[in-house]
Amino acid sequence: MEKRDRLYEGKAKVIFATDDPNLYVQYFKDDATAFNGVKKGTITDKGAVNNLVASRLMTILEAVGIPVHFVKRLNDREQLIRKVEIIPVEVVIRNVVAGSMAKRLGLPEGQPLPRPILEFYYKADALDDPLVIRDHVLVFGWATEAELAWIEQTCLRINDVLIGFFANIGIRLVDYKLEFGRLASQPGQVVLADEISPDTCRLWDLVTGEKLDKDRFRRDLGGVVEAYREVARRMGLALDS
Ligand code: TMP
């Protein structure tokens, strides 16, 4: 596999083509943004830690039968992934009240939910990724009914796996964001895409409630990369590899 042109640069990652039209390289940057790019920063080593964490989580999900775009981790910053057409809907899965939902509904952060809530956000930077409802996704054709039903069911399966995985290492999976895409090599097949990492999750220490995720950056709490490293350490990942 040979890395070719840079195709797309996002806020935290860069996508490169390869000599195989169905495979891309996903590069993890140290850049961090919040509030749709209004707050910007660089967190030394974040990209390497997120690549390790995200690679392991994708491997675990694939092992339990979730189709993923991830192929393998190539080096400290890069993953080989399958080419997908990203479905322009971010799915946020919430197990505990926090973040924008706490603010929108005037609820205290930390209240456990009786069942997971799935929210949909339309991926549109110019609109600040607005919260949308299921009918918007269908009527505007961002996903078909069959794709959306599969995504919802798959999110709940992923949630069951990840809640247990994180609880085992003393972490409460509060909420997180997932993205899905259609495989270029097999357009009818939807797969989990993007990344799952402390950038895209709220992860709280099960006992102390300490935040081990990007809220440390969003809320200026300090110790951002240290918290990300703690997640990797609890996952048994060696950071110097
Ligand atoms: P929120 O409470 O700000 O809506 O965020 C919910 C979860 O989704 C949280 O774990 C952070 C994650 N998230 C992203 O990964 N990317 C985003 O652009 C946003 C807004 C949230």
JSON list of N, CA, C and O in Angstrom, two decimals, residues 57 60 64 159-173 203-207 212 230-236:
[
{"chain": "A", "resi": 57, "resn": "LEU", "atom": "N", "xyz": [-10.70, 0.37, 19.86]},
{"chain": "A", "resi": 57, "resn": "LEU", "atom": "CA", "xyz": [-12.17, 0.31, 19.97]},
{"chain": "A", "resi": 57, "resn": "LEU", "atom": "C", "xyz": [-12.80, -0.24, 18.69]},
{"chain": "A", "resi": 57, "resn": "LEU", "atom": "O", "xyz": [-13.73, -1.04, 18.74]},
{"chain": "A", "resi": 60, "resn": "ILE", "atom": "N", "xyz": [-12.31, -3.99, 18.63]},
{"chain": "A", "resi": 60, "resn": "ILE", "atom": "CA", "xyz": [-13.24, -4.66, 19.54]},
{"chain": "A", "resi": 60, "resn": "ILE", "atom": "C", "xyz": [-14.63, -4.75, 18.91]},
{"chain": "A", "resi": 60, "resn": "ILE", "atom": "O", "xyz": [-15.27, -5.79, 18.92]},
{"chain": "A", "resi": 64, "resn": "VAL", "atom": "N", "xyz": [-16.99, -8.15, 17.56]},
{"chain": "A", "resi": 64, "resn": "VAL", "atom": "CA", "xyz": [-18.34, -8.58, 17.96]},
{"chain": "A", "resi": 64, "resn": "VAL", "atom": "C", "xyz": [-19.34, -8.47, 16.80]},
{"chain": "A", "resi": 64, "resn": "VAL", "atom": "O", "xyz": [-20.55, -8.57, 17.00]},
{"chain": "A", "resi": 159, "resn": "ASN", "atom": "N", "xyz": [-23.47, 0.52, 21.80]},
{"chain": "A", "resi": 159, "resn": "ASN", "atom": "CA", "xyz": [-23.58, 1.09, 23.15]},
{"chain": "A", "resi": 159, "resn": "ASN", "atom": "C", "xyz": [-23.46, 0.01, 24.22]},
{"chain": "A", "resi": 159, "resn": "ASN", "atom": "O", "xyz": [-22.75, 0.18, 25.21]},
{"chain": "A", "resi": 160, "resn": "ASP", "atom": "N", "xyz": [-24.15, -1.11, 24.01]},
{"chain": "A", "resi": 160, "resn": "ASP", "atom": "CA", "xyz": [-24.06, -2.22, 24.98]},
{"chain": "A", "resi": 160, "resn": "ASP", "atom": "C", "xyz": [-22.62, -2.68, 25.15]},
{"chain": "A", "resi": 160, "resn": "ASP", "atom": "O", "xyz": [-22.14, -2.89, 26.26]},
{"chain": "A", "resi": 161, "resn": "VAL", "atom": "N", "xyz": [-21.93, -2.82, 24.03]},
{"chain": "A", "resi": 161, "resn": "VAL", "atom": "CA", "xyz": [-20.53, -3.30, 24.08]},
{"chain": "A", "resi": 161, "resn": "VAL", "atom": "C", "xyz": [-19.65, -2.27, 24.78]},
{"chain": "A", "resi": 161, "resn": "VAL", "atom": "O", "xyz": [-18.87, -2.61, 25.68]},
{"chain": "A", "resi": 162, "resn": "LEU", "atom": "N", "xyz": [-19.79, -1.01, 24.38]},
{"chain": "A", "resi": 162, "resn": "LEU", "atom": "CA", "xyz": [-18.87, 0.01, 24.91]},
{"chain": "A", "resi": 162, "resn": "LEU", "atom": "C", "xyz": [-19.14, 0.34, 26.38]},
{"chain": "A", "resi": 162, "resn": "LEU", "atom": "O", "xyz": [-18.20, 0.59, 27.14]},
{"chain": "A", "resi": 163, "resn": "ILE", "atom": "N", "xyz": [-20.41, 0.34, 26.79]},
{"chain": "A", "resi": 163, "resn": "ILE", "atom": "CA", "xyz": [-20.71, 0.60, 28.22]},
{"chain": "A", "resi": 163, "resn": "ILE", "atom": "C", "xyz": [-19.98, -0.44, 29.08]},
{"chain": "A", "resi": 163, "resn": "ILE", "atom": "O", "xyz": [-19.32, -0.10, 30.05]},
{"chain": "A", "resi": 164, "resn": "GLY", "atom": "N", "xyz": [-20.10, -1.70, 28.68]},
{"chain": "A", "resi": 164, "resn": "GLY", "atom": "CA", "xyz": [-19.47, -2.78, 29.45]},
{"chain": "A", "resi": 164, "resn": "GLY", "atom": "C", "xyz": [-17.96, -2.69, 29.41]},
{"chain": "A", "resi": 164, "resn": "GLY", "atom": "O", "xyz": [-17.29, -2.83, 30.45]},
{"chain": "A", "resi": 165, "resn": "PHE", "atom": "N", "xyz": [-17.43, -2.42, 28.21]},
{"chain": "A", "resi": 165, "resn": "PHE", "atom": "CA", "xyz": [-15.97, -2.33, 28.06]},
{"chain": "A", "resi": 165, "resn": "PHE", "atom": "C", "xyz": [-15.42, -1.24, 28.98]},
{"chain": "A", "resi": 165, "resn": "PHE", "atom": "O", "xyz": [-14.46, -1.46, 29.72]},
{"chain": "A", "resi": 166, "resn": "PHE", "atom": "N", "xyz": [-16.03, -0.07, 28.94]},
{"chain": "A", "resi": 166, "resn": "PHE", "atom": "CA", "xyz": [-15.50, 1.04, 29.75]},
{"chain": "A", "resi": 166, "resn": "PHE", "atom": "C", "xyz": [-15.75, 0.82, 31.24]},
{"chain": "A", "resi": 166, "resn": "PHE", "atom": "O", "xyz": [-14.89, 1.14, 32.07]},
{"chain": "A", "resi": 167, "resn": "ALA", "atom": "N", "xyz": [-16.90, 0.25, 31.60]},
{"chain": "A", "resi": 167, "resn": "ALA", "atom": "CA", "xyz": [-17.17, 0.01, 33.03]},
{"chain": "A", "resi": 167, "resn": "ALA", "atom": "C", "xyz": [-16.10, -0.91, 33.62]},
{"chain": "A", "resi": 167, "resn": "ALA", "atom": "O", "xyz": [-15.66, -0.72, 34.76]},
{"chain": "A", "resi": 168, "resn": "ASN", "atom": "N", "xyz": [-15.66, -1.86, 32.82]},
{"chain": "A", "resi": 168, "resn": "ASN", "atom": "CA", "xyz": [-14.61, -2.80, 33.27]},
{"chain": "A", "resi": 168, "resn": "ASN", "atom": "C", "xyz": [-13.29, -2.13, 33.60]},
{"chain": "A", "resi": 168, "resn": "ASN", "atom": "O", "xyz": [-12.47, -2.70, 34.31]},
{"chain": "A", "resi": 169, "resn": "ILE", "atom": "N", "xyz": [-13.05, -0.97, 33.00]},
{"chain": "A", "resi": 169, "resn": "ILE", "atom": "CA", "xyz": [-11.79, -0.26, 33.28]},
{"chain": "A", "resi": 169, "resn": "ILE", "atom": "C", "xyz": [-12.08, 1.02, 34.09]},
{"chain": "A", "resi": 169, "resn": "ILE", "atom": "O", "xyz": [-11.33, 1.98, 34.06]},
{"chain": "A", "resi": 170, "resn": "GLY", "atom": "N", "xyz": [-13.22, 0.98, 34.82]},
{"chain": "A", "resi": 170, "resn": "GLY", "atom": "CA", "xyz": [-13.51, 2.06, 35.76]},
{"chain": "A", "resi": 170, "resn": "GLY", "atom": "C", "xyz": [-13.93, 3.36, 35.12]},
{"chain": "A", "resi": 170, "resn": "GLY", "atom": "O", "xyz": [-13.70, 4.45, 35.67]},
{"chain": "A", "resi": 171, "resn": "ILE", "atom": "N", "xyz": [-14.56, 3.27, 33.93]},
{"chain": "A", "resi": 171, "resn": "ILE", "atom": "CA", "xyz": [-14.97, 4.49, 33.22]},
{"chain": "A", "resi": 171, "resn": "ILE", "atom": "C", "xyz": [-16.47, 4.44, 32.90]},
{"chain": "A", "resi": 171, "resn": "ILE", "atom": "O", "xyz": [-16.99, 3.41, 32.46]},
{"chain": "A", "resi": 172, "resn": "ARG", "atom": "N", "xyz": [-17.13, 5.57, 33.14]},
{"chain": "A", "resi": 172, "resn": "ARG", "atom": "CA", "xyz": [-18.55, 5.70, 32.82]},
{"chain": "A", "resi": 172, "resn": "ARG", "atom": "C", "xyz": [-18.67, 6.33, 31.42]},
{"chain": "A", "resi": 172, "resn": "ARG", "atom": "O", "xyz": [-18.14, 7.44, 31.20]},
{"chain": "A", "resi": 173, "resn": "LEU", "atom": "N", "xyz": [-19.32, 5.60, 30.52]},
{"chain": "A", "resi": 173, "resn": "LEU", "atom": "CA", "xyz": [-19.52, 6.11, 29.15]},
{"chain": "A", "resi": 173, "resn": "LEU", "atom": "C", "xyz": [-20.77, 6.99, 29.17]},
{"chain": "A", "resi": 173, "resn": "LEU", "atom": "O", "xyz": [-21.90, 6.49, 29.09]},
{"chain": "A", "resi": 203, "resn": "LEU", "atom": "N", "xyz": [-16.17, 10.64, 28.92]},
{"chain": "A", "resi": 203, "resn": "LEU", "atom": "CA", "xyz": [-15.72, 9.50, 29.71]},
{"chain": "A", "resi": 203, "resn": "LEU", "atom": "C", "xyz": [-15.42, 10.00, 31.12]},
{"chain": "A", "resi": 203, "resn": "LEU", "atom": "O", "xyz": [-14.54, 10.86, 31.28]},
{"chain": "A", "resi": 204, "resn": "TRP", "atom": "N", "xyz": [-16.16, 9.52, 32.09]},
{"chain": "A", "resi": 204, "resn": "TRP", "atom": "CA", "xyz": [-15.95, 9.99, 33.47]},
{"chain": "A", "resi": 204, "resn": "TRP", "atom": "C", "xyz": [-15.43, 8.84, 34.32]},
{"chain": "A", "resi": 204, "resn": "TRP", "atom": "O", "xyz": [-15.94, 7.69, 34.20]},
{"chain": "A", "resi": 205, "resn": "ASP", "atom": "N", "xyz": [-14.49, 9.12, 35.21]},
{"chain": "A", "resi": 205, "resn": "ASP", "atom": "CA", "xyz": [-14.04, 8.08, 36.14]},
{"chain": "A", "resi": 205, "resn": "ASP", "atom": "C", "xyz": [-15.27, 7.61, 36.92]},
{"chain": "A", "resi": 205, "resn": "ASP", "atom": "O", "xyz": [-16.04, 8.42, 37.45]},
{"chain": "A", "resi": 206, "resn": "LEU", "atom": "N", "xyz": [-15.42, 6.28, 36.99]},
{"chain": "A", "resi": 206, "resn": "LEU", "atom": "CA", "xyz": [-16.61, 5.67, 37.58]},
{"chain": "A", "resi": 206, "resn": "LEU", "atom": "C", "xyz": [-16.76, 6.04, 39.07]},
{"chain": "A", "resi": 206, "resn": "LEU", "atom": "O", "xyz": [-17.87, 6.15, 39.58]},
{"chain": "A", "resi": 207, "resn": "VAL", "atom": "N", "xyz": [-15.65, 6.24, 39.74]},
{"chain": "A", "resi": 207, "resn": "VAL", "atom": "CA", "xyz": [-15.68, 6.49, 41.18]},
{"chain": "A", "resi": 207, "resn": "VAL", "atom": "C", "xyz": [-15.65, 7.99, 41.48]},
{"chain": "A", "resi": 207, "resn": "VAL", "atom": "O", "xyz": [-16.50, 8.51, 42.20]},
{"chain": "A", "resi": 212, "resn": "LEU", "atom": "N", "xyz": [-12.34, 12.51, 31.71]},
{"chain": "A", "resi": 212, "resn": "LEU", "atom": "CA", "xyz": [-11.17, 11.94, 31.01]},
{"chain": "A", "resi": 212, "resn": "LEU", "atom": "C", "xyz": [-11.36, 12.12, 29.49]},
{"chain": "A", "resi": 212, "resn": "LEU", "atom": "O", "xyz": [-11.10, 11.20, 28.72]},
{"chain": "A", "resi": 230, "resn": "GLU", "atom": "N", "xyz": [-4.57, 8.50, 30.27]},
{"chain": "A", "resi": 230, "resn": "GLU", "atom": "CA", "xyz": [-5.11, 7.65, 31.34]},
{"chain": "A", "resi": 230, "resn": "GLU", "atom": "C", "xyz": [-6.13, 6.66, 30.75]},
{"chain": "A", "resi": 230, "resn": "GLU", "atom": "O", "xyz": [-6.17, 5.50, 31.15]},
{"chain": "A", "resi": 231, "resn": "VAL", "atom": "N", "xyz": [-6.94, 7.14, 29.81]},
{"chain": "A", "resi": 231, "resn": "VAL", "atom": "CA", "xyz": [-7.89, 6.24, 29.13]},
{"chain": "A", "resi": 231, "resn": "VAL", "atom": "C", "xyz": [-7.11, 5.13, 28.42]},
{"chain": "A", "resi": 231, "resn": "VAL", "atom": "O", "xyz": [-7.41, 3.94, 28.56]},
{"chain": "A", "resi": 232, "resn": "ALA", "atom": "N", "xyz": [-6.07, 5.52, 27.66]},
{"chain": "A", "resi": 232, "resn": "ALA", "atom": "CA", "xyz": [-5.27, 4.53, 26.93]},
{"chain": "A", "resi": 232, "resn": "ALA", "atom": "C", "xyz": [-4.61, 3.55, 27.90]},
{"chain": "A", "resi": 232, "resn": "ALA", "atom": "O", "xyz": [-4.59, 2.34, 27.67]},
{"chain": "A", "resi": 233, "resn": "ARG", "atom": "N", "xyz": [-4.08, 4.08, 29.01]},
{"chain": "A", "resi": 233, "resn": "ARG", "atom": "CA", "xyz": [-3.41, 3.23, 30.00]},
{"chain": "A", "resi": 233, "resn": "ARG", "atom": "C", "xyz": [-4.39, 2.19, 30.56]},
{"chain": "A", "resi": 233, "resn": "ARG", "atom": "O", "xyz": [-4.08, 1.01, 30.65]},
{"chain": "A", "resi": 234, "resn": "ARG", "atom": "N", "xyz": [-5.60, 2.65, 30.90]},
{"chain": "A", "resi": 234, "resn": "ARG", "atom": "CA", "xyz": [-6.59, 1.71, 31.46]},
{"chain": "A", "resi": 234, "resn": "ARG", "atom": "C", "xyz": [-7.01, 0.67, 30.42]},
{"chain": "A", "resi": 234, "resn": "ARG", "atom": "O", "xyz": [-7.45, -0.42, 30.77]},
{"chain": "A", "resi": 235, "resn": "MET", "atom": "N", "xyz": [-6.92, 1.04, 29.13]},
{"chain": "A", "resi": 235, "resn": "MET", "atom": "CA", "xyz": [-7.24, 0.08, 28.07]},
{"chain": "A", "resi": 235, "resn": "MET", "atom": "C", "xyz": [-6.10, -0.88, 27.81]},
{"chain": "A", "resi": 235, "resn": "MET", "atom": "O", "xyz": [-6.20, -1.76, 26.94]},
{"chain": "A", "resi": 236, "resn": "GLY", "atom": "N", "xyz": [-5.00, -0.71, 28.55]},
{"chain": "A", "resi": 236, "resn": "GLY", "atom": "CA", "xyz": [-3.85, -1.60, 28.40]},
{"chain": "A", "resi": 236, "resn": "GLY", "atom": "C", "xyz": [-3.02, -1.29, 27.17]},
{"chain": "A", "resi": 236, "resn": "GLY", "atom": "O", "xyz": [-2.28, -2.15, 26.69]}
]
